[in-house]
Every structure is written in C-alpha cells, then in structure tokens.
Coordinates of C-alpha atoms and ligand atoms in Angstrom, one line a residue:
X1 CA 100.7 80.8 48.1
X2 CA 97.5 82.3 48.0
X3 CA 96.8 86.2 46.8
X4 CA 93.7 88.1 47.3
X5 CA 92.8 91.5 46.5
X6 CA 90.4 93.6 48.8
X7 CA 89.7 97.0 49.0
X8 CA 89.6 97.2 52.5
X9 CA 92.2 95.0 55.0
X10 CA 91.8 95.3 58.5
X11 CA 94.3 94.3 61.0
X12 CA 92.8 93.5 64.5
X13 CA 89.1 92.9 65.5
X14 CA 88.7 94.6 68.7
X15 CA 86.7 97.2 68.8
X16 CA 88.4 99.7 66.3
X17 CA 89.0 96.8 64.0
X18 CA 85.2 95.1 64.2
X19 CA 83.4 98.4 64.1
X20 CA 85.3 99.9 61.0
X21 CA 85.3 96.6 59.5
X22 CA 80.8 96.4 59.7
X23 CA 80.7 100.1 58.7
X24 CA 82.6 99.6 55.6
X25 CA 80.6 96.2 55.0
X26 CA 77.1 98.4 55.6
X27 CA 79.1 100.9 53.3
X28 CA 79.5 98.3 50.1
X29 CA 82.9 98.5 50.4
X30 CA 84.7 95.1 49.6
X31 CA 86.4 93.9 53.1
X32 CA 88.4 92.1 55.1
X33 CA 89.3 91.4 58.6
X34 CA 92.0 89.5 60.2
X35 CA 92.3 88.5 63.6
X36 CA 94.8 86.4 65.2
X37 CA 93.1 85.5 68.3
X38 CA 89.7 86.3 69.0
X39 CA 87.2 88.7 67.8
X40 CA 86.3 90.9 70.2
X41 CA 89.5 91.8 70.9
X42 CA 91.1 93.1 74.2
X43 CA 87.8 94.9 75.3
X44 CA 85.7 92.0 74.9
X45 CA 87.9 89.0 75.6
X46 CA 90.1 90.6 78.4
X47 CA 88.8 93.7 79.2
X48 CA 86.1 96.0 79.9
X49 CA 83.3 92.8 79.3
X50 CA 84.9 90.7 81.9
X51 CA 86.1 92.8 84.5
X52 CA 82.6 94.6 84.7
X53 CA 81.3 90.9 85.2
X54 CA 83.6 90.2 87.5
X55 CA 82.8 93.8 89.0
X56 CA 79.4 93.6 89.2
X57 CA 79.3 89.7 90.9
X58 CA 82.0 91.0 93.5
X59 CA 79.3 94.0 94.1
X60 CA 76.7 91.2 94.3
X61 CA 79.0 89.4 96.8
X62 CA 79.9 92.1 98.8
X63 CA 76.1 93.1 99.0
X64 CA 75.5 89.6 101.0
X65 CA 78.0 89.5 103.1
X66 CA 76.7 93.3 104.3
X67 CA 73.6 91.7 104.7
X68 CA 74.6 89.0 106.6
X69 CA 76.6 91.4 109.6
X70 CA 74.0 93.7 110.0
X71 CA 70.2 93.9 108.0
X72 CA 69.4 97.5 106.7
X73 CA 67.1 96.4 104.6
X74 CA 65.7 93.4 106.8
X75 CA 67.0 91.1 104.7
X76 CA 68.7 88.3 106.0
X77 CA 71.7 86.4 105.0
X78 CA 74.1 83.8 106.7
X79 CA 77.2 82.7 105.9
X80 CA 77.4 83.5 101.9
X81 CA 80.1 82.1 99.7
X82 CA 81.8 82.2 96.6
X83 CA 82.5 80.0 93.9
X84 CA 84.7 81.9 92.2
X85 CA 85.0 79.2 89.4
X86 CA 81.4 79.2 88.9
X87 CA 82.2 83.5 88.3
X88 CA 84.1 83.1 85.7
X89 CA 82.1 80.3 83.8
X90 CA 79.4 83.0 84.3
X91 CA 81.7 85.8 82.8
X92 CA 83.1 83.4 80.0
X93 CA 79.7 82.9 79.0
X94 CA 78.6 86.4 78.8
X95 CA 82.0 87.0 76.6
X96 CA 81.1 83.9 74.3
X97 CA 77.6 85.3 74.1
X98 CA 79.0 88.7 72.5
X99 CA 81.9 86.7 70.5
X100 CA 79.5 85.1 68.3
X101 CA 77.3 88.5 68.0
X102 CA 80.2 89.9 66.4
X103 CA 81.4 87.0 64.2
X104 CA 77.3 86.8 63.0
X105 CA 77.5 91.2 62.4
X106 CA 80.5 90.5 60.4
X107 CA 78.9 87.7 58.4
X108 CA 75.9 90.1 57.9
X109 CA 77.8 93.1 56.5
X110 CA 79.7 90.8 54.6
X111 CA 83.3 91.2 55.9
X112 CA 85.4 88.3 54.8
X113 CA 87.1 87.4 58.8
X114 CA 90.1 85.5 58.3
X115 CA 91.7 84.1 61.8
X116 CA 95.7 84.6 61.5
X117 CA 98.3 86.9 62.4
X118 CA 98.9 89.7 59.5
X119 CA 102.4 91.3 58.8
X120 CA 102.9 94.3 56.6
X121 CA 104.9 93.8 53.6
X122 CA 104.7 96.9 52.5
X123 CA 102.1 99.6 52.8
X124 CA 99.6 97.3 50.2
X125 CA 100.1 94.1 50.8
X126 CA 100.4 92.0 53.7
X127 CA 101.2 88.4 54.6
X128 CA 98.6 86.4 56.9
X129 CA 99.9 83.0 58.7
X130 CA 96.8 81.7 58.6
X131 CA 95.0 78.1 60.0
X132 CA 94.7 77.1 56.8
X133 CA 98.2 78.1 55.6
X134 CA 100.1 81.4 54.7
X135 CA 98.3 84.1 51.6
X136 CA 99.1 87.7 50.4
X137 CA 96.6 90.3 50.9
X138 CA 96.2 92.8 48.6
X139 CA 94.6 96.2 49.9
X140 CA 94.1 99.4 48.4
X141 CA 93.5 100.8 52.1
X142 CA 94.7 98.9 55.7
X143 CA 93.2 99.7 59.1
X144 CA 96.1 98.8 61.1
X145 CA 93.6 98.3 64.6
X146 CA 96.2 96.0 66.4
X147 CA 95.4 97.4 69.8
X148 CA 97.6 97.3 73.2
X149 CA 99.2 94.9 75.6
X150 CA 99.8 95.3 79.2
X151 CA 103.1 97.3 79.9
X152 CA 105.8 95.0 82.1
X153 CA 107.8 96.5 84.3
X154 CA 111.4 95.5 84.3
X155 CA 111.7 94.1 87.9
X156 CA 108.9 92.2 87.5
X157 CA 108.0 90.4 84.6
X158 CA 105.2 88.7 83.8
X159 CA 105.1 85.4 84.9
X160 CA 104.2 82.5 87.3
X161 CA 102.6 84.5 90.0
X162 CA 103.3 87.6 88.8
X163 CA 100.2 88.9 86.3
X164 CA 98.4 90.9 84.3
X165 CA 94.7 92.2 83.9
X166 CA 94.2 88.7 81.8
X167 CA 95.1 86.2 84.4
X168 CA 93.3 88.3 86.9
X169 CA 90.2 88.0 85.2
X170 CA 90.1 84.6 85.0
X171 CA 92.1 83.3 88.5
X172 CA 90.8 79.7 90.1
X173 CA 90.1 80.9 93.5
X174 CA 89.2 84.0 95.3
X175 CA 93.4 84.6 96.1
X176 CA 93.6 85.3 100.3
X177 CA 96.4 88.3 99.6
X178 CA 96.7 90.1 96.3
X179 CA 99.1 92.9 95.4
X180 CA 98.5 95.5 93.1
X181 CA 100.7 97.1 91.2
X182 CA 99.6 100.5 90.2
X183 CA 96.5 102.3 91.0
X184 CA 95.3 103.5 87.6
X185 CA 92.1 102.1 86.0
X186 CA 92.6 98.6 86.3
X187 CA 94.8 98.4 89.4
X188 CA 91.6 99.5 91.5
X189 CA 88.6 98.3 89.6
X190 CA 90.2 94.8 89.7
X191 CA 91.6 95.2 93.2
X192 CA 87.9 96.4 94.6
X193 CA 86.6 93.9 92.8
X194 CA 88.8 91.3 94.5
X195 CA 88.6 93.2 98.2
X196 CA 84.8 92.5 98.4
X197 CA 85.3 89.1 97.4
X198 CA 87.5 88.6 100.4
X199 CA 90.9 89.0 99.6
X200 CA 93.3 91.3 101.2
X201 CA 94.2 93.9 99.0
X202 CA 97.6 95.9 99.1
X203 CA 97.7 98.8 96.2
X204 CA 101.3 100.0 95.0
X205 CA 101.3 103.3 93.3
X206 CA 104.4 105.6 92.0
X207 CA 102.2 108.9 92.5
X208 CA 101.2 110.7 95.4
X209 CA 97.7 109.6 95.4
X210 CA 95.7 107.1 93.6
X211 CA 93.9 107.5 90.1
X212 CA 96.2 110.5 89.2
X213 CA 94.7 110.9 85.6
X214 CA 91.8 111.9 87.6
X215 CA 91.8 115.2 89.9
X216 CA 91.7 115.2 93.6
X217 CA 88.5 115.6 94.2
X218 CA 87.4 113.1 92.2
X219 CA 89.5 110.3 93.7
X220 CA 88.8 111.1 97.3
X221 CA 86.0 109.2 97.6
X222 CA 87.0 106.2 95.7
X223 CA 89.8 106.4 98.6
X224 CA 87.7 106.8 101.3
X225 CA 85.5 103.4 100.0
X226 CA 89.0 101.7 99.8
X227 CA 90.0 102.2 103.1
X228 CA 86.1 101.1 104.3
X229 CA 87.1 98.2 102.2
X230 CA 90.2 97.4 104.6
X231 CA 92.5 98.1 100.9
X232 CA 96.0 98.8 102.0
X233 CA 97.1 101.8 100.0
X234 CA 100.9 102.5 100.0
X235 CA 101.3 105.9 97.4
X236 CA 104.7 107.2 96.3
X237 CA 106.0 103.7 96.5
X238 CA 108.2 101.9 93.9
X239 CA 107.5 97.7 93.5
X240 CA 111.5 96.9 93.1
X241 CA 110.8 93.4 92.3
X242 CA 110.2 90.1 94.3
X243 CA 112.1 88.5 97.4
X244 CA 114.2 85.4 96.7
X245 CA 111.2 83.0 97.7
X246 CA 109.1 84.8 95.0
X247 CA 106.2 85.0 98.2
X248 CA 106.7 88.4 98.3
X249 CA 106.7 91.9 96.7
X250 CA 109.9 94.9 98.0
X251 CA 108.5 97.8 97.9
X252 CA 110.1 100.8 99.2
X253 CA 107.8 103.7 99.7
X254 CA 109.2 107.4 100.0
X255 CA 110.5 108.3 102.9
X256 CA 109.6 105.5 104.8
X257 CA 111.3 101.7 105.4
X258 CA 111.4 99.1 102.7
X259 CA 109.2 96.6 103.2
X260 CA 108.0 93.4 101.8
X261 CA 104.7 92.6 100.7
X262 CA 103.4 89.1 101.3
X263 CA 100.4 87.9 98.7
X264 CA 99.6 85.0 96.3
X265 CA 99.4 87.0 92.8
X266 CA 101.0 90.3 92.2
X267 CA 99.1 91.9 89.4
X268 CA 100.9 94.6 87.5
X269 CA 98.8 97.0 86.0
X270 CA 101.0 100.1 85.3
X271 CA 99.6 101.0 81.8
X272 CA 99.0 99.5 78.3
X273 CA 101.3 99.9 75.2
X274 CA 100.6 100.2 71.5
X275 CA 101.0 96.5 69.8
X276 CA 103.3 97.4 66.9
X277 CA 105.5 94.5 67.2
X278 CA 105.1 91.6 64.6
X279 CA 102.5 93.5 62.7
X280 CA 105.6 94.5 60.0
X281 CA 105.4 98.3 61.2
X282 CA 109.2 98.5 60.2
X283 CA 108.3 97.8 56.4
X284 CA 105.8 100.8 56.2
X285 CA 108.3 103.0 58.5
X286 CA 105.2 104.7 59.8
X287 CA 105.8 108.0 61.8
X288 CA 105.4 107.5 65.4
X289 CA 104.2 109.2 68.3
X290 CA 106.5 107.7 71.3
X291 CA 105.5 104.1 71.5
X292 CA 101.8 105.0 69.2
X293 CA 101.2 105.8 65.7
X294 CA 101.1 108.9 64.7
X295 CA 98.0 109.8 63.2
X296 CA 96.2 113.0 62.5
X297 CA 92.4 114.0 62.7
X298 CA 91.2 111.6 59.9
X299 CA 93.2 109.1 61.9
X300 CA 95.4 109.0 58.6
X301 CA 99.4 107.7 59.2
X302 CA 102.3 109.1 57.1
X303 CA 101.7 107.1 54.6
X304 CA 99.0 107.1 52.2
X305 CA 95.7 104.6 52.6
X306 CA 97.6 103.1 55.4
X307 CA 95.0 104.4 58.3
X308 CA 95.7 103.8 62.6
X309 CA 92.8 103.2 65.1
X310 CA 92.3 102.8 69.0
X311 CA 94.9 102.1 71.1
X312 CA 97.5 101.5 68.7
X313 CA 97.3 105.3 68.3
X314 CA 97.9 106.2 72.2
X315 CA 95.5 107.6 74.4
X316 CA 93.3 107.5 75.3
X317 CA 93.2 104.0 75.1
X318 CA 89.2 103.7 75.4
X319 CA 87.0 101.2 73.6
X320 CA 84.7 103.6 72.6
X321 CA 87.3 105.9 71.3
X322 CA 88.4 103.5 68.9
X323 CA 84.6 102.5 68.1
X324 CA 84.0 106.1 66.9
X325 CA 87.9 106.2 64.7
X326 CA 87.3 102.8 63.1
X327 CA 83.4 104.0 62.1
X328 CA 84.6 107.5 60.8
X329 CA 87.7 106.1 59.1
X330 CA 85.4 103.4 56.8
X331 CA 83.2 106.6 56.3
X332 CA 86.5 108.5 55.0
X333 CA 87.4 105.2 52.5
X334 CA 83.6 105.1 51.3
X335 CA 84.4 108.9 50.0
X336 CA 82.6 110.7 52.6
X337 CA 83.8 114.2 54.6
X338 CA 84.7 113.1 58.1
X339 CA 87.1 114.6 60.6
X340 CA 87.4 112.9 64.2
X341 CA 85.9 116.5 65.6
X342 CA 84.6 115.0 69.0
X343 CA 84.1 118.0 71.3
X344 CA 84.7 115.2 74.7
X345 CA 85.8 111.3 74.8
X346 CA 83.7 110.3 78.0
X347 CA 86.0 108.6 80.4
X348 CA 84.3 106.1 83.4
X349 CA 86.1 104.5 85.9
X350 CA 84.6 101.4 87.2
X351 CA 85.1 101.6 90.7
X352 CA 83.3 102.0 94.3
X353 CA 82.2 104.4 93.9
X354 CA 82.0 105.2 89.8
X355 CA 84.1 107.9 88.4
X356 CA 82.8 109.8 85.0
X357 CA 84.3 112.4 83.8
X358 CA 83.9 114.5 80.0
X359 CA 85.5 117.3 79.2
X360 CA 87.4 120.1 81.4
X361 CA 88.2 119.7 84.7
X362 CA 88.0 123.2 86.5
X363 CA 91.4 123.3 86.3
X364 CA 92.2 122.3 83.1
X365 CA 89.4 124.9 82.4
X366 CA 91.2 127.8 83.9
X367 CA 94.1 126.9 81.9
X368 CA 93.1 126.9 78.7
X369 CA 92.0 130.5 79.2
X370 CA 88.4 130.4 80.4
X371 CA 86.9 132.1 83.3
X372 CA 84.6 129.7 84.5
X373 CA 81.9 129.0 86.9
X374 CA 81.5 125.5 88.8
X375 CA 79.3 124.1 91.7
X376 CA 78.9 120.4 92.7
X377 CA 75.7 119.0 93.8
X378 CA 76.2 116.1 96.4
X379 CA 74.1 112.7 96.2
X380 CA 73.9 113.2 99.5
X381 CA 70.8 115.2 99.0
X382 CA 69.6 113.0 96.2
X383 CA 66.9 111.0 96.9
X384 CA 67.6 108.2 95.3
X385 CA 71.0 108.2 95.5
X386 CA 69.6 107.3 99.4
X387 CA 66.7 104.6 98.2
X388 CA 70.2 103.0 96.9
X389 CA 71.7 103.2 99.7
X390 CA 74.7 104.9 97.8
X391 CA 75.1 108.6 98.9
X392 CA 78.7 109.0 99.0
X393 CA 79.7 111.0 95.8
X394 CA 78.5 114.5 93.6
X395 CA 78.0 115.7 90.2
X396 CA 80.0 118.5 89.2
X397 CA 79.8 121.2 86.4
X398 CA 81.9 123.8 84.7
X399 CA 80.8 126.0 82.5
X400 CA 82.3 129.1 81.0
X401 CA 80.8 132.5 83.2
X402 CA 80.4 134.4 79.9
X403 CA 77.7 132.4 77.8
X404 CA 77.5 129.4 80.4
X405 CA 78.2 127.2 77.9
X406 CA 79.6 123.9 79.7
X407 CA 83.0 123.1 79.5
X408 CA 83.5 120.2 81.7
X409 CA 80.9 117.4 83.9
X410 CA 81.9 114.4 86.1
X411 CA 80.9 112.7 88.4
X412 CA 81.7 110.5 91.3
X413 CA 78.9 108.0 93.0
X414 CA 77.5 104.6 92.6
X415 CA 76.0 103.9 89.1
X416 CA 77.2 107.1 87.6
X417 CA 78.8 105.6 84.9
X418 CA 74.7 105.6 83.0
X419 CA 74.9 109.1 83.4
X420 CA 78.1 109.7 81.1
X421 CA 75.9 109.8 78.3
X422 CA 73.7 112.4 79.3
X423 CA 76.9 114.7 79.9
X424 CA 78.7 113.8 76.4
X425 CA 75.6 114.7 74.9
X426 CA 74.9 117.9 76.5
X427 CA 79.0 118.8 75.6
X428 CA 78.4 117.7 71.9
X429 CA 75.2 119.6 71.8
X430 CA 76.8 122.8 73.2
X431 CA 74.7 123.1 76.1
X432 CA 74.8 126.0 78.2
X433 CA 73.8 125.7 81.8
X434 CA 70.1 127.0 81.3
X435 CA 69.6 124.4 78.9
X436 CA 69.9 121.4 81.4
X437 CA 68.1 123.8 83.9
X438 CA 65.1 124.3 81.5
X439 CA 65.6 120.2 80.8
X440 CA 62.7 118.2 83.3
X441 CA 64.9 115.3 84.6
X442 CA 62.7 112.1 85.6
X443 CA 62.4 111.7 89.8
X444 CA 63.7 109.9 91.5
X445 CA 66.8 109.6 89.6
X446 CA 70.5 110.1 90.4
X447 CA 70.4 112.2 86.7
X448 CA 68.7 115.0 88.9
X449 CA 71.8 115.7 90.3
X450 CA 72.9 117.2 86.9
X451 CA 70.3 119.5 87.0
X452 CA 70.1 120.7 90.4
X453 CA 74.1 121.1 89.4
X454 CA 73.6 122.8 87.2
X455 CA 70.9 125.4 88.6
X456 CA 73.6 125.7 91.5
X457 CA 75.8 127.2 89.0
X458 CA 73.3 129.6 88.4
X459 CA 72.5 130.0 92.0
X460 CA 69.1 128.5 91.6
X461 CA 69.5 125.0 93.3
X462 CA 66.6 123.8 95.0
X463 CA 67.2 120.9 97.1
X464 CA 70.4 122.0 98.8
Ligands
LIG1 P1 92.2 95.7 70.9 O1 90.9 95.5 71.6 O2 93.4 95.5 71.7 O3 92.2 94.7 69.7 C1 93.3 94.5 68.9 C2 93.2 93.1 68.2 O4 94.2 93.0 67.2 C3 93.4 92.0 69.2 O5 92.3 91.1 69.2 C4 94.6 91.3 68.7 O6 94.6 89.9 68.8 C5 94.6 91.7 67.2 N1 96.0 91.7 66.6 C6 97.1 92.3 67.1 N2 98.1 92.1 66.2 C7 97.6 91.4 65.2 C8 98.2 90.9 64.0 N3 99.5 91.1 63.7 N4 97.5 90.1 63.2 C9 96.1 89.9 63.5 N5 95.5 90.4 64.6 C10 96.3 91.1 65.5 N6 88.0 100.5 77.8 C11 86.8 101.1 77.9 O7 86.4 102.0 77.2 N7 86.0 100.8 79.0 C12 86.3 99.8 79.9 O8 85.6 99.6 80.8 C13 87.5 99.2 79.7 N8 87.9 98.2 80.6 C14 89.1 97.6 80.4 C15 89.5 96.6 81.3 C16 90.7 96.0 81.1 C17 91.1 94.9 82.1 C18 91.5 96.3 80.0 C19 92.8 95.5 79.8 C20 91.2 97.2 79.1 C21 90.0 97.9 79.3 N9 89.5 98.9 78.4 C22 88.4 99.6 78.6 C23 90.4 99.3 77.3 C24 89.8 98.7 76.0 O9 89.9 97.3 76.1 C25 90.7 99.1 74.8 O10 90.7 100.5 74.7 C26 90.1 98.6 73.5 O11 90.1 97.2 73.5 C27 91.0 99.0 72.3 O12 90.4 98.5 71.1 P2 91.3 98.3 69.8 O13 90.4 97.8 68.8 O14 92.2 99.4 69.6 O15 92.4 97.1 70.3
LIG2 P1 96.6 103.4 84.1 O1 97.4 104.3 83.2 O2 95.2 103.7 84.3 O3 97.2 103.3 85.6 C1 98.5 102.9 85.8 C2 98.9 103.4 87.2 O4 100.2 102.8 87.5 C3 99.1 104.9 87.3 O5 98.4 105.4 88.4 C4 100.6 105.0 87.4 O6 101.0 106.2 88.2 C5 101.0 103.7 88.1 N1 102.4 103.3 87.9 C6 103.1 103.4 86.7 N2 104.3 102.8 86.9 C7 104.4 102.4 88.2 C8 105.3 101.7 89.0 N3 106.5 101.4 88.5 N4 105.0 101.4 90.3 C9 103.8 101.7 90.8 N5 102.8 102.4 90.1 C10 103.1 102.7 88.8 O7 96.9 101.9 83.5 P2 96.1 100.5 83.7 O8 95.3 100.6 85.0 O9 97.1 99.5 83.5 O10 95.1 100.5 82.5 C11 95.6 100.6 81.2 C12 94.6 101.3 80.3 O11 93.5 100.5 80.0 C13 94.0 102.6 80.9 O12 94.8 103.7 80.8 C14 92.7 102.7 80.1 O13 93.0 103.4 78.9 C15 92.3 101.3 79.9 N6 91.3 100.8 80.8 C16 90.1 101.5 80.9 C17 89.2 101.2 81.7 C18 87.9 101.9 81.8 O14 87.6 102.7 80.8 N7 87.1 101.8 82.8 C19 89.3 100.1 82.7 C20 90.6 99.4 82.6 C21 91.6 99.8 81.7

C-alpha cells in the first residue's frame, strides 16, 4: 500500500476544508486534501450555491407571473412558464462553474487534492479508499472539515418521496403539492422558493412560530409574505409519519384534529448533524460536544495537532463560519498568533423577504447585562426600498445607552442580505452609533436605512 507523509491532511473540501487547505498552500506549508465526493462540499454542491439559484429564478418567476395579473410597472406578460429542468441545468452549471475554480485554487496553492473517503487510524495517520486504490497518510497536523448531513427524523426516513434539501434542489418538475417539514432556514427558503413557482406549499413546524432561531419580530414579516404566497403554515405541529398509501403526511397539530397532508415530495428539513461517522472518530476518541467536536477558540480538539472546522464543530453551521476557522487554523499550523476572536458571525436568511441578523438581539442584549437603546427604521420610508417595489421590512439597531457602542443590527426586507456586511463591519470595528451617523451613505440605497437607524437611536432621524 501506498504511504505518504504531509504536513498538513485535510479531511473534507467544503468550505472549511478548501479554504484552510489554499491558506496553508499560500502559507508554504506542505498539503493535502481529501475529498470523497466533490469539492465544494455541502455549500457549494448542495447548498447555499444552488438553493440561491433556485431562489433567485423562482423570484424571477414569480416576478412574471405578477406581471402578467396586473402591470405596475407597464410591463406586460402572458402566460409565463417554467421549465424547471432547464432551472436546474442553469443551477448545475453555475455549481460546475465554481467546482472547477476551486479544483484550479487548489492546483495554484499547491495542495495535493486526492478524491477518496479518509478514516482516522490514529490521530497521525489515516487511511484513504481512494480511485486509484487504498494509501496511508501521514500528517503531523489533520483538519478533520467533514461537515454535516441532513438530520432524519425517525418517522420519516429518507426515502422515495420523502427528501432532503439535496433532492429538493434538483427535483424534475415544479411538484403541484409539497410538504415541508420544519420551518427553519431551509424549510422556508426552499418552500418560498417552490410557492412562487407554483406549487402548493404546506410548512410543518414543532415551535410556535416559524424561524424560531430568529426573534418575533424578525419573522413576522417573512410570515406575512407566506401567507400572501397562499403557504399553508401549521405551527406547533408534529409530522408523525406517512399514511399507508405513502400519498400523505399525519400530522397532528396541538390542540387541534389530526390531519393528513396530501403532496408529491415531503422534504424534511429539521436541522443538520455533524458527519463523524466513517471518518474513524472512534480511533482518536476525540472529546465531543453532543453530536459536534468539541473544540476550543483555536478550534483545537482534545488531542494534539488534530484540529475541527465548520459544521463538524456544531453551530452555527454557516459557510462562512467555517471559511474564517479553516483560514485561522492553517494560520495557527504556519506558527502564527490566532484566536477565533470574532466579535459577530453574520447570519442571512434567504427568504421573502431577507432576514440578517449580527450580533445581539434586544433581548439577548438586556440579558447579558446591558442597558441598551434600540429604534427600527422601516423601508417603508426608504426610497428605494419603493423604486424596488419592496417596502415591507426595517433595519434595526441596538446599541449600549452608555457609550452607544452597537451591540446588535438586523434586518428584515428584500435584498438585505448585501447589507450584512456593512453591519459585521461596523460590530468588528466597534462602532458606536455616531459613527454610522457621521458615515454619508450613498442615495438612493436601502443601506440608508442603517443610518437613519441609527440617528433614530439618537433621536435624530430625518425621514420619519
Ligand atoms: P461541508 O460543506 O459539509 O463539507 C464537508 C465535506 O467533507 C463534504 O464535501 C464531504 O463529502 C466531505 N467528507 C465527509 N466525510 C469525509 C471523509 N471521511 N473522507 C473524505 N471526505 C469526507 N450556509 C451559509 O452560510 N449560507 C447559506 O446560504 C447556506 N445555505 C445552505 C443551503 C442548504 C440547502 C444547506 C444544506 C446548507 C446551507 N448552508 C448555508 C450551510 C453550509 O452549506 C455549511 O455550513 C457549510 O457547507 C459547512 O462547510 P464545511 O466545510 O464544514 O462542511
Ligand atoms: P434549522 O435548524 O434552520 O430549522 C429546523 C426547523 O425544524 C426548526 O424550526 C425546528 O423547530 C423544526 N423542527 C425540528 N424538529 C421538527 C419536527 N419533528 N417537526 C417539525 N418541525 C421540526 O434547520 P434546517 O432548515 O434543516 O437547516 C440546517 C442548517 O443549515 C441551518 O441551521 C443552517 O445552519 C444551515 N443553513 C443555512 C442557510 C443560510 O445561511 N441561509 C440556508 C440553509 C441552511
């Protein structure tokens, strides 16, 4: 069998995996990446790439078919369709696009990619089943960056019609019912999605209201668009499997009837767990952290030069998140002085309206011992929040009432999620409120908003 020696090995080639793996290439180090499926990983191959294609084409869609009921904007459209075959050649294209850009970034730097699945042997060697048959990789350091897999639920297991995020991404037809299962991040940017292609769309969520890792006032809009949409919503309900025919969903929601839920795919998307199975986690006996890897703020495990990235390390499971780990943790190999000391991880949620949020809610806030100030400025008296026909949403800001420095900014409105960067950086900056007041913000632009926020916190708003 064949034996290598590396300095670097790293497991997985999503996001965390890629990223460290071209930072400790740029860095000299001596590496080497294994993937077992594609690079890319989740994020790229079956997540956040694809379903924003598929987001922004259902948008597109659902944009004609406005057009062609009544004009606003004079212009006129009949009968549109969708070829929702010719979407996801479109999408599959845009993934294949970015699939090569990271094989050719990896060639650059100099990482040796190897395609195979890799399983710990003990915390420095490792055994990759590859195409070309099996070797032993020797590492002084491993980047375990295996990533997540769509959680199952027991009465419902993936399936024939029942599915997950993947399948979704990638279905033949625009289905005519669809159930959702859960109405976290995926359960209602995929299930808008599908609603404006035409399907009808029935949302099953355990909590009382949908996106609970978001506060209230966040998600109410998102509901109000849903129910525009003609999106069944059924909250505090529990999906107890499917009738005998397999045609439909039982679902019995609190204190009402059990019903059953006719539809042609029943997408479960109730959360992502950490991938630790056949990676050999049991050889290294790693401490855990529930179903993650425990890691600490150099994203170290328990055991030494054996170092945990993205979401194999529990939430939040964001690509971004493990961008930044896997780029600090080569950093930490080449010798330097790095701590994951982020002050915020943005958070976007892609739906209808966008959701952004970074930082403290006013609640959380209040909890961890500040007295605070907060305002909201609605896009309702933006102006181009109206040229976009999109006025439904605000910006909101909390800041601490002492020194004003800001704690906390989200935001809820079409194309928010471009704005997420102006708030990370104002948190990681330690802006206080007068310094995005003293800041001139370009007009007309939905990033005035954040400004006239925050001079409403101040009492200084102009424009409402
Ligand atoms: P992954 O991307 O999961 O990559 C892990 C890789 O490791 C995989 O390619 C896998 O094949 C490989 N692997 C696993 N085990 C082995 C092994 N034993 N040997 C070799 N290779 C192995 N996040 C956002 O920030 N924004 C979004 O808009 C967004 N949208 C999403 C939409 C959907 C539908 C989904 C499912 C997720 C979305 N996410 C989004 C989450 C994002 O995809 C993940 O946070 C991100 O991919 C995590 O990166 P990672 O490198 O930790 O793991
Ligand atoms: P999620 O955690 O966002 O939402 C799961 C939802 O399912 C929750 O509302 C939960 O209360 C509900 N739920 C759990 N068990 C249930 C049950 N038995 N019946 C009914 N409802 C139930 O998980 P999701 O949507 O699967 O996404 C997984 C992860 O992927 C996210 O947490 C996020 O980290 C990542 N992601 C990020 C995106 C982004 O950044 N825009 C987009 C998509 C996914």
């Amino acid at each position: 069998m064949r034996e290598i020696s590396v300095k670097v090995l790293v497991i997985g080639g999503g996001p965390g995996g890629y990223v460290c793996a071209i930072r400790a290439g740029q860095l000299g180090l001596d590496v080497m990446l294994v993937e077992e499926q594609a690079l890319g990983g989740t994020c790229l191959n079956v997540g956040c790439i694809p379903s924003k294609a598929l987001i922004h084409a259902a948008d597109a869609y659902g944009h004609a078919v406005a057009q062609s009921v009544a004009a606003p904007f004079g212009i006129r459209v009949e009968h549109p369709s969708i070829d929702l075959a010719r979407t996801v050649e479109w999408k599959d294209g845009i993934v294949g696009k970015l699939k090569g850009g990271v094989g050719a970034l990896l060639k650059r730097h100099k990482v040796k990619a190897v395609r195979g699945r890799a399983a710990m042997l003990d915390g420095k060697t490792c055994r990759v089943e590859s195409d070309t048959g099996p070797q032993v990789i020797r590492a002084e350091h491993v980047v375990l960056a295996t990533g997540s897999q769509p959680a199952a639920l027991p009465a419902l297991p993936f399936g024939g019609r029942v599915i997950s995020s993947t399948e979704a991404l990638s279905l033949p037809s625009v289905p005519r019912r669809l159930a959702v299962i859960g109405a976290g991040y995926i359960g209602l940017e995929l299930g808008t999605a599908y609603a404006k292609l035409g399907a009808e769309v029935t949302v099953i969520e355990a909590e009382e209201r949908i996106l609970p890792a978001y506060d209230a006032e966040l998600a109410r809009p998102v509901a109000r668009r849903l129910q525009a949409l003609g999106v069944e919503v059924l909250t505090r309900a529990r999906a107890t499997g499917l009738t005998p025919d397999g045609a439909a969903l039982r679902v019995e929601p609190a204190g009402a009837a059990a019903r059953a839920v006719e539809a042609d795919w029943f997408l479960v998307a109730v959360g992502r767990r950490p991938r630790t199975a056949d990676v050999g986690l049991d050889q290294l006996d790693l401490t855990m952290n529930g179903p993650a890897v425990r890691i600490d703020e150099r994203c170290a495990t328990s055991m030494r030069n054996v170092w945990a990235i993205g979401d194999l390390t529990g939430e939040p499971m964001l690509a971004h998140r493990a961008m930044a780990q896997g780029a600090m943790v080569a950093e930490i190999i080449a010798g330097q002085r790095r701590v994951f000391d982020k002050v915020a991880i943005p958070a976007v949620c892609f739906t209808d309206p966008e959701v952004v949020t970074v930082g403290l809610s006013p609640d959380e806030a209040r909890a961890a011992g500040h007295t605070v100030q907060t305002a909201t400025f609605p896009f309702q008296a933006n102006g181009r929040a109206m040229t976009l026909a999109s006025e439904d949403g605000f910006v909101r800001v909390v800041a601490r009432a002492d020194n004003h420095v800001i704690l906390g900014i989200a935001a809820v409105g079409a194309g928010v999620s471009e704005l997420s960067s102006a708030f990370s950086l104002a948190l990681e900056m330690g802006a206080r409120l007068e310094d995005i007041a003293g800041t001139i913000h370009a007009h007309p632009t939905l990033g005035e908003a954040f400004h006239e926020t925050a001079l409403r916190v101040l009492g200084e708003a102009l424009h409402v």
